[in-house]
mmCIF file of C-alpha atoms and ligand atoms in Angstrom:
data_model
loop_
_atom_site.group_PDB
_atom_site.id
_atom_site.type_symbol
_atom_site.label_atom_id
_atom_site.label_comp_id
_atom_site.label_asym_id
_atom_site.label_seq_id
_atom_site.Cartn_x
_atom_site.Cartn_y
_atom_site.Cartn_z
ATOM 1 C CA MET F 1 27.203 -2.582 -5.835
ATOM 2 C CA ASP F 2 24.067 0.141 -5.261
ATOM 3 C CA ARG F 3 22.747 -0.255 -2.002
ATOM 4 C CA TYR F 4 19.425 0.085 -1.186
ATOM 5 C CA GLY F 5 17.129 -1.066 1.626
ATOM 6 C CA VAL F 6 14.107 -1.036 4.186
ATOM 7 C CA VAL F 7 13.964 1.114 6.915
ATOM 8 C CA GLY F 8 10.892 0.367 9.875
ATOM 9 C CA ASN F 9 10.434 -0.392 13.903
ATOM 10 C CA PRO F 10 9.780 -3.652 13.984
ATOM 11 C CA ILE F 11 10.876 -4.606 10.735
ATOM 12 C CA GLU F 12 12.227 -8.576 11.290
ATOM 13 C CA HIS F 13 9.032 -9.553 9.621
ATOM 14 C CA SER F 14 9.266 -7.500 6.320
ATOM 15 C CA LYS F 15 9.666 -9.565 3.103
ATOM 16 C CA SER F 16 10.644 -6.590 1.086
ATOM 17 C CA PRO F 17 14.408 -8.103 1.173
ATOM 18 C CA GLN F 18 13.456 -11.374 -0.296
ATOM 19 C CA ILE F 19 11.187 -9.320 -3.121
ATOM 20 C CA HIS F 20 13.793 -6.924 -4.220
ATOM 21 C CA ALA F 21 16.466 -9.940 -4.032
ATOM 22 C CA ALA F 22 14.513 -11.661 -6.721
ATOM 23 C CA PHE F 23 13.400 -8.382 -8.838
ATOM 24 C CA ALA F 24 17.229 -7.540 -9.026
ATOM 25 C CA SER F 25 18.237 -11.499 -9.809
ATOM 26 C CA GLN F 26 15.149 -12.057 -12.224
ATOM 27 C CA THR F 27 16.614 -8.140 -14.034
ATOM 28 C CA ARG F 28 19.970 -8.615 -13.681
ATOM 29 C CA GLN F 29 20.731 -5.468 -11.339
ATOM 30 C CA ASN F 30 23.664 -5.186 -9.774
ATOM 31 C CA MET F 31 22.436 -4.064 -6.462
ATOM 32 C CA VAL F 32 21.729 -4.981 -2.538
ATOM 33 C CA TYR F 33 18.934 -4.796 -0.397
ATOM 34 C CA ASP F 34 18.769 -5.050 3.368
ATOM 35 C CA ALA F 35 16.321 -4.381 6.275
ATOM 36 C CA PHE F 36 16.887 -1.745 8.673
ATOM 37 C CA LEU F 37 16.021 -1.851 11.995
ATOM 38 C CA VAL F 38 15.861 1.978 13.346
ATOM 39 C CA PRO F 39 15.163 3.361 16.994
ATOM 40 C CA LYS F 40 11.907 5.111 16.960
ATOM 41 C CA ASP F 41 13.351 8.340 17.044
ATOM 42 C CA GLY F 42 16.238 7.784 14.999
ATOM 43 C CA PHE F 43 15.042 7.696 11.375
ATOM 44 C CA GLY F 44 16.269 11.086 10.127
ATOM 45 C CA ASP F 45 19.929 10.370 11.541
ATOM 46 C CA PHE F 46 19.665 6.910 9.951
ATOM 47 C CA ALA F 47 18.864 7.841 6.887
ATOM 48 C CA GLN F 48 21.027 10.960 6.555
ATOM 49 C CA ASN F 49 24.042 8.489 6.968
ATOM 50 C CA PHE F 50 22.793 5.700 4.825
ATOM 51 C CA PHE F 51 22.453 8.587 1.756
ATOM 52 C CA ASN F 52 25.936 10.318 2.908
ATOM 53 C CA LYS F 53 27.582 6.573 2.709
ATOM 54 C CA GLY F 54 26.685 6.403 -1.136
ATOM 55 C CA GLY F 55 22.995 4.447 -0.352
ATOM 56 C CA ARG F 56 20.747 5.151 -3.580
ATOM 57 C CA GLY F 57 17.393 4.477 -1.976
ATOM 58 C CA LEU F 58 14.904 3.449 0.507
ATOM 59 C CA ASN F 59 11.690 1.808 1.252
ATOM 60 C CA VAL F 60 10.308 3.426 4.600
ATOM 61 C CA THR F 61 7.671 1.392 6.712
ATOM 62 C CA LEU F 62 5.597 2.017 9.751
ATOM 63 C CA PRO F 63 6.100 3.921 12.033
ATOM 64 C CA PHE F 64 8.336 6.335 9.675
ATOM 65 C CA LYS F 65 6.451 6.938 6.296
ATOM 66 C CA LEU F 66 5.297 10.386 7.817
ATOM 67 C CA GLN F 67 9.122 11.404 9.007
ATOM 68 C CA ALA F 68 10.467 10.423 5.576
ATOM 69 C CA ARG F 69 8.043 12.999 4.109
ATOM 70 C CA GLN F 70 9.476 15.439 5.888
ATOM 71 C CA PHE F 71 13.252 14.014 5.336
ATOM 72 C CA ALA F 72 12.367 14.177 1.682
ATOM 73 C CA ASP F 73 13.563 17.467 -0.395
ATOM 74 C CA VAL F 74 10.905 16.841 -3.043
ATOM 75 C CA CYS F 75 7.933 15.234 -2.706
ATOM 76 C CA SER F 76 5.760 13.700 -5.638
ATOM 77 C CA GLY F 77 2.015 14.879 -5.898
ATOM 78 C CA ARG F 78 1.157 11.567 -4.752
ATOM 79 C CA ALA F 79 3.404 11.565 -1.793
ATOM 80 C CA ARG F 80 2.155 14.600 -0.664
ATOM 81 C CA LYS F 81 -1.754 13.871 -1.157
ATOM 82 C CA ALA F 82 -1.117 10.524 0.823
ATOM 83 C CA GLY F 83 0.531 12.602 3.266
ATOM 84 C CA ALA F 84 3.086 9.790 3.719
ATOM 85 C CA VAL F 85 6.261 8.683 1.768
ATOM 86 C CA ASN F 86 7.576 4.914 1.318
ATOM 87 C CA THR F 87 10.205 5.403 -1.049
ATOM 88 C CA LEU F 88 13.304 7.559 -1.109
ATOM 89 C CA LEU F 89 16.137 8.185 -3.481
ATOM 90 C CA ILE F 90 18.627 10.120 -4.222
ATOM 91 C CA GLY F 91 18.618 12.168 -7.559
ATOM 92 C CA LYS F 92 21.458 13.125 -9.354
ATOM 93 C CA ASP F 93 21.605 16.390 -8.238
ATOM 94 C CA ASN F 94 21.986 14.996 -4.878
ATOM 95 C CA LYS F 95 18.454 15.768 -3.690
ATOM 96 C CA ILE F 96 16.414 13.197 -1.650
ATOM 97 C CA TYR F 97 13.290 12.543 -3.550
ATOM 98 C CA GLY F 98 10.200 10.821 -1.796
ATOM 99 C CA ASP F 99 7.159 8.688 -3.450
ATOM 100 C CA ASN F 100 4.259 6.858 -2.519
ATOM 101 C CA THR F 101 3.622 3.790 -3.978
ATOM 102 C CA ASP F 102 0.854 2.078 -2.252
ATOM 103 C CA GLY F 103 -1.778 3.414 -3.937
ATOM 104 C CA ILE F 104 -0.377 2.110 -7.381
ATOM 105 C CA GLY F 105 0.670 -1.040 -5.910
ATOM 106 C CA MET F 106 -2.942 -1.736 -4.602
ATOM 107 C CA VAL F 107 -4.525 -0.955 -8.094
ATOM 108 C CA ARG F 108 -2.222 -2.867 -10.368
ATOM 109 C CA ASP F 109 -2.870 -5.574 -8.048
ATOM 110 C CA ILE F 110 -6.524 -5.752 -8.590
ATOM 111 C CA CYS F 111 -6.729 -4.596 -11.999
ATOM 112 C CA LYS F 112 -3.662 -6.076 -14.014
ATOM 113 C CA ASN F 113 -3.082 -8.851 -11.645
ATOM 114 C CA HIS F 114 -6.706 -9.914 -11.504
ATOM 115 C CA GLN F 115 -8.602 -8.249 -14.487
ATOM 116 C CA GLY F 116 -10.953 -5.795 -12.185
ATOM 117 C CA GLN F 117 -11.872 -2.345 -12.807
ATOM 118 C CA PHE F 118 -13.274 0.176 -11.085
ATOM 119 C CA ARG F 119 -14.574 2.440 -13.799
ATOM 120 C CA ASP F 120 -18.075 3.535 -12.800
ATOM 121 C CA LYS F 121 -18.703 1.029 -9.843
ATOM 122 C CA ARG F 122 -19.200 2.085 -6.578
ATOM 123 C CA VAL F 123 -16.561 1.354 -4.009
ATOM 124 C CA LEU F 124 -16.627 1.062 -0.225
ATOM 125 C CA VAL F 125 -13.351 1.852 1.578
ATOM 126 C CA LEU F 126 -13.279 0.177 5.336
ATOM 127 C CA GLY F 127 -11.071 2.908 7.609
ATOM 128 C CA ALA F 128 -9.437 5.785 7.519
ATOM 129 C CA GLY F 129 -6.133 5.772 8.924
ATOM 130 C CA GLY F 130 -2.635 6.350 7.021
ATOM 131 C CA ALA F 131 -3.199 3.094 5.170
ATOM 132 C CA VAL F 132 -6.352 4.510 3.466
ATOM 133 C CA ARG F 133 -5.358 7.776 3.147
ATOM 134 C CA GLY F 134 -2.311 6.202 0.933
ATOM 135 C CA VAL F 135 -5.025 4.912 -1.525
ATOM 136 C CA LEU F 136 -7.436 6.940 -2.132
ATOM 137 C CA GLU F 137 -5.880 9.082 -4.739
ATOM 138 C CA VAL F 138 -4.563 6.248 -7.100
ATOM 139 C CA LEU F 139 -8.539 4.638 -6.521
ATOM 140 C CA LEU F 140 -10.210 8.015 -7.147
ATOM 141 C CA ASP F 141 -7.881 8.366 -10.517
ATOM 142 C CA GLU F 142 -9.728 5.081 -11.476
ATOM 143 C CA LYS F 143 -13.246 7.078 -12.271
ATOM 144 C CA PRO F 144 -15.552 4.804 -9.827
ATOM 145 C CA ALA F 145 -19.068 5.944 -9.978
ATOM 146 C CA HIS F 146 -18.652 6.750 -6.219
ATOM 147 C CA LEU F 147 -16.173 5.974 -3.480
ATOM 148 C CA ASN F 148 -17.524 6.038 0.165
ATOM 149 C CA ILE F 149 -15.132 6.156 3.307
ATOM 150 C CA ALA F 150 -16.631 4.864 6.168
ATOM 151 C CA ASN F 151 -15.060 4.399 9.660
ATOM 152 C CA ARG F 152 -15.936 4.024 13.614
ATOM 153 C CA THR F 153 -15.051 7.385 14.029
ATOM 154 C CA VAL F 154 -17.008 9.023 11.680
ATOM 155 C CA GLU F 155 -15.107 12.441 11.799
ATOM 156 C CA LYS F 156 -11.839 10.774 10.451
ATOM 157 C CA ALA F 157 -14.006 9.795 7.276
ATOM 158 C CA GLU F 158 -15.228 13.274 6.913
ATOM 159 C CA GLN F 159 -12.013 14.818 6.978
ATOM 160 C CA LEU F 160 -10.649 12.413 4.263
ATOM 161 C CA ALA F 161 -13.602 12.747 2.141
ATOM 162 C CA SER F 162 -12.460 16.598 2.336
ATOM 163 C CA LEU F 163 -9.261 16.378 1.589
ATOM 164 C CA PHE F 164 -9.555 13.944 -1.443
ATOM 165 C CA ALA F 165 -13.036 15.769 -2.817
ATOM 166 C CA ASP F 166 -11.049 17.440 -5.764
ATOM 167 C CA CYS F 167 -10.289 14.034 -6.711
ATOM 168 C CA GLY F 168 -13.548 12.544 -7.442
ATOM 169 C CA PRO F 169 -16.792 11.747 -5.933
ATOM 170 C CA VAL F 170 -16.444 10.567 -2.182
ATOM 171 C CA SER F 171 -18.138 10.806 0.985
ATOM 172 C CA ALA F 172 -17.991 9.527 4.407
ATOM 173 C CA SER F 173 -20.057 7.809 6.861
ATOM 174 C CA GLY F 174 -19.800 5.307 10.107
ATOM 175 C CA TYR F 175 -20.576 1.547 9.542
ATOM 176 C CA THR F 176 -24.131 1.661 10.744
ATOM 177 C CA ASP F 177 -24.929 4.160 8.356
ATOM 178 C CA LEU F 178 -24.353 1.666 5.268
ATOM 179 C CA ASP F 179 -27.476 -0.404 5.683
ATOM 180 C CA GLY F 180 -29.180 -0.143 2.187
ATOM 181 C CA GLY F 181 -26.477 0.702 0.289
ATOM 182 C CA GLN F 182 -24.774 -1.698 -1.858
ATOM 183 C CA PHE F 183 -20.975 -1.923 -3.355
ATOM 184 C CA ASP F 184 -19.464 -3.539 -5.979
ATOM 185 C CA PHE F 185 -15.972 -3.445 -4.244
ATOM 186 C CA ILE F 186 -15.057 -2.866 -0.592
ATOM 187 C CA ILE F 187 -11.592 -2.855 0.288
ATOM 188 C CA ASN F 188 -10.486 -3.344 4.029
ATOM 189 C CA GLY F 189 -8.018 -0.904 5.570
ATOM 190 C CA THR F 190 -8.651 -1.030 8.840
ATOM 191 C CA ALA F 191 -6.098 -2.330 11.363
ATOM 192 C CA ALA F 192 -8.667 -4.510 12.888
ATOM 193 C CA SER F 193 -7.638 -7.050 10.669
ATOM 194 C CA LEU F 194 -4.278 -7.272 12.561
ATOM 195 C CA GLN F 195 -6.210 -8.635 15.548
ATOM 196 C CA GLY F 196 -8.181 -11.074 13.498
ATOM 197 C CA ALA F 197 -11.385 -8.229 14.457
ATOM 198 C CA LEU F 198 -13.872 -7.082 11.701
ATOM 199 C CA PRO F 199 -15.969 -3.961 11.494
ATOM 200 C CA PRO F 200 -19.739 -4.247 12.451
ATOM 201 C CA LEU F 201 -20.861 -4.665 8.766
ATOM 202 C CA ALA F 202 -24.211 -5.564 7.038
ATOM 203 C CA PRO F 203 -23.545 -8.661 4.757
ATOM 204 C CA THR F 204 -26.398 -7.136 2.530
ATOM 205 C CA ILE F 205 -23.919 -4.287 1.593
ATOM 206 C CA MET F 206 -22.324 -5.892 -1.005
ATOM 207 C CA ALA F 207 -23.589 -6.249 -4.231
ATOM 208 C CA PRO F 208 -24.198 -9.494 -6.271
ATOM 209 C CA GLY F 209 -20.395 -10.007 -8.070
ATOM 210 C CA ALA F 210 -18.973 -7.868 -5.430
ATOM 211 C CA TRP F 211 -14.851 -8.060 -4.566
ATOM 212 C CA CYS F 212 -12.952 -7.678 -1.518
ATOM 213 C CA TYR F 213 -10.076 -6.772 -0.788
ATOM 214 C CA ASP F 214 -8.235 -7.150 2.401
ATOM 215 C CA MET F 215 -4.711 -4.662 2.628
ATOM 216 C CA MET F 216 -3.653 -6.751 4.975
ATOM 217 C CA TYR F 217 -2.238 -10.611 4.480
ATOM 218 C CA THR F 218 -1.970 -13.512 6.767
ATOM 219 C CA ARG F 219 -1.482 -17.339 5.769
ATOM 220 C CA GLY F 220 -4.431 -18.186 5.277
ATOM 221 C CA ASP F 221 -7.602 -15.939 5.004
ATOM 222 C CA THR F 222 -7.977 -12.727 6.965
ATOM 223 C CA ALA F 223 -10.851 -12.319 9.373
ATOM 224 C CA PHE F 224 -12.708 -9.633 6.502
ATOM 225 C CA MET F 225 -11.846 -12.354 4.068
ATOM 226 C CA SER F 226 -13.856 -14.956 6.014
ATOM 227 C CA TRP F 227 -16.895 -12.809 6.317
ATOM 228 C CA ALA F 228 -16.753 -12.278 2.848
ATOM 229 C CA LYS F 229 -16.431 -15.799 1.403
ATOM 230 C CA ALA F 230 -19.299 -16.496 3.847
ATOM 231 C CA HIS F 231 -21.412 -13.661 2.522
ATOM 232 C CA GLY F 232 -21.325 -14.583 -1.299
ATOM 233 C CA ALA F 233 -18.490 -12.012 -2.309
ATOM 234 C CA ALA F 234 -17.887 -13.042 -6.004
ATOM 235 C CA LYS F 235 -13.783 -12.623 -4.978
ATOM 236 C CA THR F 236 -11.868 -12.035 -2.099
ATOM 237 C CA LEU F 237 -8.114 -10.983 -2.535
ATOM 238 C CA ASP F 238 -5.811 -9.831 0.373
ATOM 239 C CA GLY F 239 -2.709 -7.447 0.070
ATOM 240 C CA LEU F 240 0.210 -9.672 -0.840
ATOM 241 C CA GLY F 241 -0.205 -8.757 -4.114
ATOM 242 C CA MET F 242 -0.370 -5.344 -3.288
ATOM 243 C CA LEU F 243 2.720 -5.461 -1.489
ATOM 244 C CA VAL F 244 4.367 -7.077 -3.991
ATOM 245 C CA GLU F 245 3.037 -4.419 -6.717
ATOM 246 C CA GLN F 246 4.324 -1.341 -4.636
ATOM 247 C CA ALA F 247 7.509 -2.955 -4.068
ATOM 248 C CA ALA F 248 7.807 -3.109 -8.040
ATOM 249 C CA GLU F 249 7.061 0.719 -8.590
ATOM 250 C CA SER F 250 9.853 1.349 -6.098
ATOM 251 C CA PHE F 251 11.829 -0.968 -7.780
ATOM 252 C CA PHE F 252 10.848 1.176 -11.251
ATOM 253 C CA ILE F 253 11.565 4.153 -9.555
ATOM 254 C CA TRP F 254 15.065 3.265 -8.668
ATOM 255 C CA ARG F 255 16.406 1.162 -11.464
ATOM 256 C CA ASN F 256 13.907 2.067 -14.523
ATOM 257 C CA VAL F 257 13.044 -1.530 -14.925
ATOM 258 C CA ARG F 258 9.929 -3.619 -14.314
ATOM 259 C CA PRO F 259 10.535 -6.624 -12.913
ATOM 260 C CA ASP F 260 7.880 -9.682 -13.400
ATOM 261 C CA THR F 261 5.761 -9.681 -10.108
ATOM 262 C CA LEU F 262 3.439 -12.972 -10.384
ATOM 263 C CA PRO F 263 6.425 -15.128 -10.281
ATOM 264 C CA VAL F 264 7.630 -13.235 -7.297
ATOM 265 C CA ILE F 265 3.802 -13.122 -5.670
ATOM 266 C CA HIS F 266 3.834 -16.723 -5.873
ATOM 267 C CA MET F 267 7.151 -17.159 -4.305
ATOM 268 C CA ILE F 268 6.373 -15.047 -1.279
ATOM 269 C CA ARG F 269 2.658 -16.566 -0.882
ATOM 270 C CA GLU F 270 4.571 -20.446 -0.632
ATOM 271 C CA LEU F 271 6.921 -18.701 2.109
ATOM 272 C CA LEU F 272 3.933 -17.829 4.149
ATOM 273 C CA THR F 273 2.354 -21.267 4.187
HETATM 274 P P1 ATR W 301 -2.942 2.825 9.527
HETATM 275 O O1 ATR W 301 -1.620 3.614 9.096
HETATM 276 O O2 ATR W 301 -2.474 0.975 9.751
HETATM 277 O O3 ATR W 301 -3.782 2.699 9.053
HETATM 278 P P2 ATR W 301 -4.008 4.042 11.933
HETATM 279 O O4 ATR W 301 -3.899 5.238 11.090
HETATM 280 O O5 ATR W 301 -3.911 3.865 13.446
HETATM 281 O O6 ATR W 301 -3.459 3.012 11.188
HETATM 282 O O7 ATR W 301 -5.766 4.019 11.343
HETATM 283 C C1 ATR W 301 -6.003 2.610 11.940
HETATM 284 C C2 ATR W 301 -7.846 2.503 11.302
HETATM 285 O O8 ATR W 301 -8.033 1.304 11.610
HETATM 286 C C3 ATR W 301 -8.682 3.446 11.712
HETATM 287 O O9 ATR W 301 -9.628 3.638 10.808
HETATM 288 C C4 ATR W 301 -9.483 2.625 13.196
HETATM 289 O O10 ATR W 301 -10.291 3.276 12.873
HETATM 290 P P3 ATR W 301 -10.696 4.563 13.706
HETATM 291 O O11 ATR W 301 -10.118 5.517 13.355
HETATM 292 O O12 ATR W 301 -12.333 4.837 14.229
HETATM 293 O O13 ATR W 301 -9.617 4.785 15.007
HETATM 294 C C5 ATR W 301 -9.255 1.446 12.328
HETATM 295 N N1 ATR W 301 -9.384 0.095 13.373
HETATM 296 C C6 ATR W 301 -8.655 -0.219 14.371
HETATM 297 N N2 ATR W 301 -9.235 -1.232 14.984
HETATM 298 C C7 ATR W 301 -10.485 -1.290 14.913
HETATM 299 C C8 ATR W 301 -11.624 -1.988 15.290
HETATM 300 N N3 ATR W 301 -11.314 -3.358 16.112
HETATM 301 N N4 ATR W 301 -13.029 -2.079 14.897
HETATM 302 C C9 ATR W 301 -12.742 -1.320 13.296
HETATM 303 N N5 ATR W 301 -11.647 -0.143 13.151
HETATM 304 C C10 ATR W 301 -10.739 -0.372 13.539
#
């Protein structure tokens, strides 16, 4: 059996083993997928050992995505731009390849699962950390009219805007500078959600018909989704679909088979309730 897994610290809450087990049984792949808790200073040793012993591929989650980028012999363009690797695989040439499927996961969830489209839309991204950096290139590939990155620490948003300036029309601001602007998509990539907190946002930033997407998910609505619903968003979504879609893209990279994601999204949603 081909061996795969997810590496992180912490890892016990990861849904990836259930997601990949569902994909494998649906597409009849002969594989196992385990969760590995690795010490914070032990990623390189673990990954080397995993591949030396015949492992085929790894997903990588916090805090190891940057180390995975260093570990890979060859990184895809999107992983280099994202600054992080969430998918490793060993090639026929025994080289370790690194990729990043987070951005494609989010865009597939919005565009395929929910029939959204970014072309010519005004997009606001909240936050300027690793999670946001991971999705910017794929978002800009969708050709929005404009994408603004707003962050508490404005300099970090400015750094990201200049890093991605070659990918499309992108700007940076603080939260209070947004007053007067209106957006069709607002995507929350701040870690504030994890504490049930919200960046200070004026509800007037939502254009009529605006969609609000939280890259995080919890049981029930996140704080950002509650805010969006209370102020009349046309659609509010959490990041559970993104989680399953990024997993599906990793699965495709490893197995060259595309699983059907919708039943798996429903299954994981059921596990949360
Ligand atoms: P991640 O890899 O999850 O993106 P990160 O790189 O530490 O984590 O980035 C966290 C992001 O959440 C940053 O944009 C951070 O804002 P700052 O750059 O100003 O620190 C944002 N964030 C975290 N807590 C926040 C809060 N309570 N309000 C607003 N933004 C917050």
